[in-house]
CSV table of C-alpha atoms in Angstrom, one decimal:
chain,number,residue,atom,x,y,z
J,145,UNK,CA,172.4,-32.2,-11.0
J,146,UNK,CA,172.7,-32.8,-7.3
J,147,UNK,CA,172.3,-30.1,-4.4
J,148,UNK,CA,174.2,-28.9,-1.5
J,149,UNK,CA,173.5,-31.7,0.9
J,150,UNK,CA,172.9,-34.2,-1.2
J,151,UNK,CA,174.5,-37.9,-0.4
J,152,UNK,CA,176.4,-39.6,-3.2
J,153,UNK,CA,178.5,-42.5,-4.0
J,154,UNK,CA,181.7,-42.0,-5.5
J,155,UNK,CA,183.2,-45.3,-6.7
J,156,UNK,CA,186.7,-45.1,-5.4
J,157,UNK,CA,185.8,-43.6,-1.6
J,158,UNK,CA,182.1,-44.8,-1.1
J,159,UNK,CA,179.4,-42.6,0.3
J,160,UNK,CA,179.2,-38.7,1.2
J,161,UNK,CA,177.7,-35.8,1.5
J,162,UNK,CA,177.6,-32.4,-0.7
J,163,UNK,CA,179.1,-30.2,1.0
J,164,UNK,CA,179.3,-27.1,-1.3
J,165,UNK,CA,179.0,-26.7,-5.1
J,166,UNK,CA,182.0,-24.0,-6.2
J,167,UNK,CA,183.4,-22.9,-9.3
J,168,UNK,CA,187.2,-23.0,-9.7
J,169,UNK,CA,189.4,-21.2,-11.9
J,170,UNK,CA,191.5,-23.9,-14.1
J,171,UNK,CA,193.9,-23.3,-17.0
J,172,UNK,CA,192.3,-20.0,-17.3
J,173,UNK,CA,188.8,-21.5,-17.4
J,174,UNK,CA,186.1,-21.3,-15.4
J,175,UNK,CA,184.2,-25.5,-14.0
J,176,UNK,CA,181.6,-25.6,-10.6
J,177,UNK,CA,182.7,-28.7,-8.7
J,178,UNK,CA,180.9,-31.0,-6.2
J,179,UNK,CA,182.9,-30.8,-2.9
J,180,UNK,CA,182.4,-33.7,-1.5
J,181,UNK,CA,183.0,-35.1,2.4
J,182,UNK,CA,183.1,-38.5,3.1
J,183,UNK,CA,181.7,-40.6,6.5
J,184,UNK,CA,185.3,-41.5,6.9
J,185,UNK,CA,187.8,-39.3,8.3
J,186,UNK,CA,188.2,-35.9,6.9
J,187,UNK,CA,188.4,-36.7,3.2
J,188,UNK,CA,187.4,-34.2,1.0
J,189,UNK,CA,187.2,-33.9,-2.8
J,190,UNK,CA,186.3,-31.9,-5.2
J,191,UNK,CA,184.3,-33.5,-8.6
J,192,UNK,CA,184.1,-31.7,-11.6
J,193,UNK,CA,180.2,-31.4,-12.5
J,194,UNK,CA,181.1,-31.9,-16.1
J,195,UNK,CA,182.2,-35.4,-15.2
J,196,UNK,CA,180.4,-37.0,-12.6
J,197,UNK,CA,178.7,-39.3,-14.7
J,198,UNK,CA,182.0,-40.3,-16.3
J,199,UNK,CA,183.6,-40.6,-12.9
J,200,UNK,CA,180.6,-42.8,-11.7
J,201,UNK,CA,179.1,-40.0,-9.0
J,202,UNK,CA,175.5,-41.6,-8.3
J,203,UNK,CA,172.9,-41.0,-5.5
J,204,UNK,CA,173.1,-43.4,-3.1
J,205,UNK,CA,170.7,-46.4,-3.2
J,206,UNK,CA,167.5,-46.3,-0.7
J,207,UNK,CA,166.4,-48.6,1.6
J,208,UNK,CA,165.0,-51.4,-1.1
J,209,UNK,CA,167.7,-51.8,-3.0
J,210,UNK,CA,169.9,-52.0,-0.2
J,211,UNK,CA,167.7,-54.8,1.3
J,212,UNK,CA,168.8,-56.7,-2.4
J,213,UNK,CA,172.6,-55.7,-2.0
J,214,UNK,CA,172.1,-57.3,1.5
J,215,UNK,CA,171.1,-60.6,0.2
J,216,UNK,CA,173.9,-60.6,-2.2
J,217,UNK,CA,176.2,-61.2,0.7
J,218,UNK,CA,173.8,-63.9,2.7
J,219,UNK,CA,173.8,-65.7,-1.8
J,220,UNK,CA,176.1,-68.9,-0.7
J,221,UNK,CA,175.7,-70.9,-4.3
J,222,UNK,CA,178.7,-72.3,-6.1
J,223,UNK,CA,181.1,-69.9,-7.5
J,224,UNK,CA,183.1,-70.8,-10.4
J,225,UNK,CA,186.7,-71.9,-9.4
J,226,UNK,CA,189.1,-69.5,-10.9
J,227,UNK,CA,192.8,-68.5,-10.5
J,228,UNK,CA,193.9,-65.6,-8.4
J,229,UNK,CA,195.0,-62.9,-11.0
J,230,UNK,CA,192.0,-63.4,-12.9
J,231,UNK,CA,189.8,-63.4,-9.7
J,232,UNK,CA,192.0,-60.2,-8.9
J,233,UNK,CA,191.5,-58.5,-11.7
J,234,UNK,CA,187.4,-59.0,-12.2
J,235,UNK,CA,187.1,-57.9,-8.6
J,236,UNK,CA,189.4,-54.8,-8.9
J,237,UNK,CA,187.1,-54.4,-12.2
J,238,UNK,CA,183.8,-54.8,-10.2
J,239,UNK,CA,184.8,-52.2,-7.6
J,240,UNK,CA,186.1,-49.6,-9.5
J,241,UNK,CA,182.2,-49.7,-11.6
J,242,UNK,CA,180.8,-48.1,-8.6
J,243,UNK,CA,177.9,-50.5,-8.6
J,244,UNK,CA,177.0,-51.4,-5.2
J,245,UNK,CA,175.6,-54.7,-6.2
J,246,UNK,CA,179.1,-55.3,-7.9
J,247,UNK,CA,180.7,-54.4,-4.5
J,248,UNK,CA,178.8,-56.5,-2.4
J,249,UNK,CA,180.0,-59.5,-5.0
J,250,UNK,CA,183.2,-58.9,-3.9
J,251,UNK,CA,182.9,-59.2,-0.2
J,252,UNK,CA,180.9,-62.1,-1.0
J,253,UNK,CA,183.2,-63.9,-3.4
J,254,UNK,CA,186.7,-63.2,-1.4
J,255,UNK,CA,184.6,-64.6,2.0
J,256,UNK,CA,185.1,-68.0,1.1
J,257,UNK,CA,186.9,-68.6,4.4
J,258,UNK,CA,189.4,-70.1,2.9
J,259,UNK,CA,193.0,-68.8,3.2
J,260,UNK,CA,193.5,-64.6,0.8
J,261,UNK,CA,196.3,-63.1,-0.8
J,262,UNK,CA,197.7,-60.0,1.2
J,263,UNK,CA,195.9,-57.9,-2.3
J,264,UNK,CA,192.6,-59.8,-1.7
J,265,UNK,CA,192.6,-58.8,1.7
J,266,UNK,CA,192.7,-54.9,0.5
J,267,UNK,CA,190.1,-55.7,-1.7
J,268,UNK,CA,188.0,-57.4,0.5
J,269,UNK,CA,188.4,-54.4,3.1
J,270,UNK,CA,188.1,-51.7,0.6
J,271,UNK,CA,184.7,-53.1,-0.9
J,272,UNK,CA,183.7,-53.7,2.9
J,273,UNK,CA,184.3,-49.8,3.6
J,274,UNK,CA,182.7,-48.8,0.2
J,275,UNK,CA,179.4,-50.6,1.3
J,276,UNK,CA,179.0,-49.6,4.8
J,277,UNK,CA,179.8,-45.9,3.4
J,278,UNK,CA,176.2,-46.1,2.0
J,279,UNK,CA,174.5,-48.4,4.5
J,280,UNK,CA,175.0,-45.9,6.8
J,281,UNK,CA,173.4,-43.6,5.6
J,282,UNK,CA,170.6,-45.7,4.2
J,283,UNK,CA,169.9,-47.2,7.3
J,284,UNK,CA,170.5,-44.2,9.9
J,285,UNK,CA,173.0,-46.1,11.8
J,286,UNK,CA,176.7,-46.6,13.4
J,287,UNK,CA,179.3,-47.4,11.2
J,288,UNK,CA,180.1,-50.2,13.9
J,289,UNK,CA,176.6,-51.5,13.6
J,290,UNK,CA,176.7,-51.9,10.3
J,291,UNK,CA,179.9,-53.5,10.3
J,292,UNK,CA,178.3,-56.3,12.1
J,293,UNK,CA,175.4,-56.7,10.3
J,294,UNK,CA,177.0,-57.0,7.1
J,295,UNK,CA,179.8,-59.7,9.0
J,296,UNK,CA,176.3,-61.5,10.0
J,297,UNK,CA,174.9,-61.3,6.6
J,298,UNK,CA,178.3,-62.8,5.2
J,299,UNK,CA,178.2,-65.6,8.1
């Protein structure tokens, strides 16, 4: 169970910050919930405990593994040649695990500098935000800085 002040990755958002465990009053029964903020904007949710696992709520990764997710962007070998709804579709699969290593696939995969659908370009954005969520707070830094280290890493 994670604390008040914990930081977490949610799969669909990225990385935040416990704010306050509460119990709501739903259908007449009683669930605590993780209210969750996130680095950007003023996003809040609220998480049923019960289902975080389900949801894919994790801790966010430290500074090792995040080191490993780095590489994963800076990997240039050959990637299998495949059509765009089926490349759409394992990368929309891939982001929505959660994983962070899965995430940084993406970026990776749809940086081929060659010319992306209008939906790959979401994609590629939304996996971009997802991993500098968590970087940040791995790494103590600016979401501008690591903006540009992950662009150097992918360049």
């Amino acid at each position: 169970m994670f604390q008040k002040g914990d930081k977490v990755a949610y799969p669909h958002h990225g990385a935040g910050i416990i704010e306050a465990i509460k119990e709501k009053r739903v259908f007449s029964e009683k669930k605590k919930y993780y209210v969750l903020k996130f680095t950007e904007g003023q996003l809040m949710i609220s998480i049923p405990i019960d289902n975080c696992d389900e949801l894919g709520l994790r801790s966010i990764i430290n500074k090792r593994q995040a080191s490993k997710v780095l590489k994963v962007l800076s990997d240039k070998s050959k990637k299998e040649i495949i059509d765009y709804t089926e490349r759409f579709k394992i990368n929309s699969d891939k982001l929505s695990t959660g994983n962070i290593h899965s995430v940084a696939e993406v970026l990776r995969d749809l940086n081929t500098g060659e010319k992306i659908s209008t939906r790959e370009k979401r994609q590629f954005s939304k996996a971009k935000k997802i991993l500098i969520s968590e970087l940040v707070y791995i790494y103590k830094k600016t979401e501008e800085e690591m903006d540009k280290k992950v662009d150097k890493m992918l360049n």
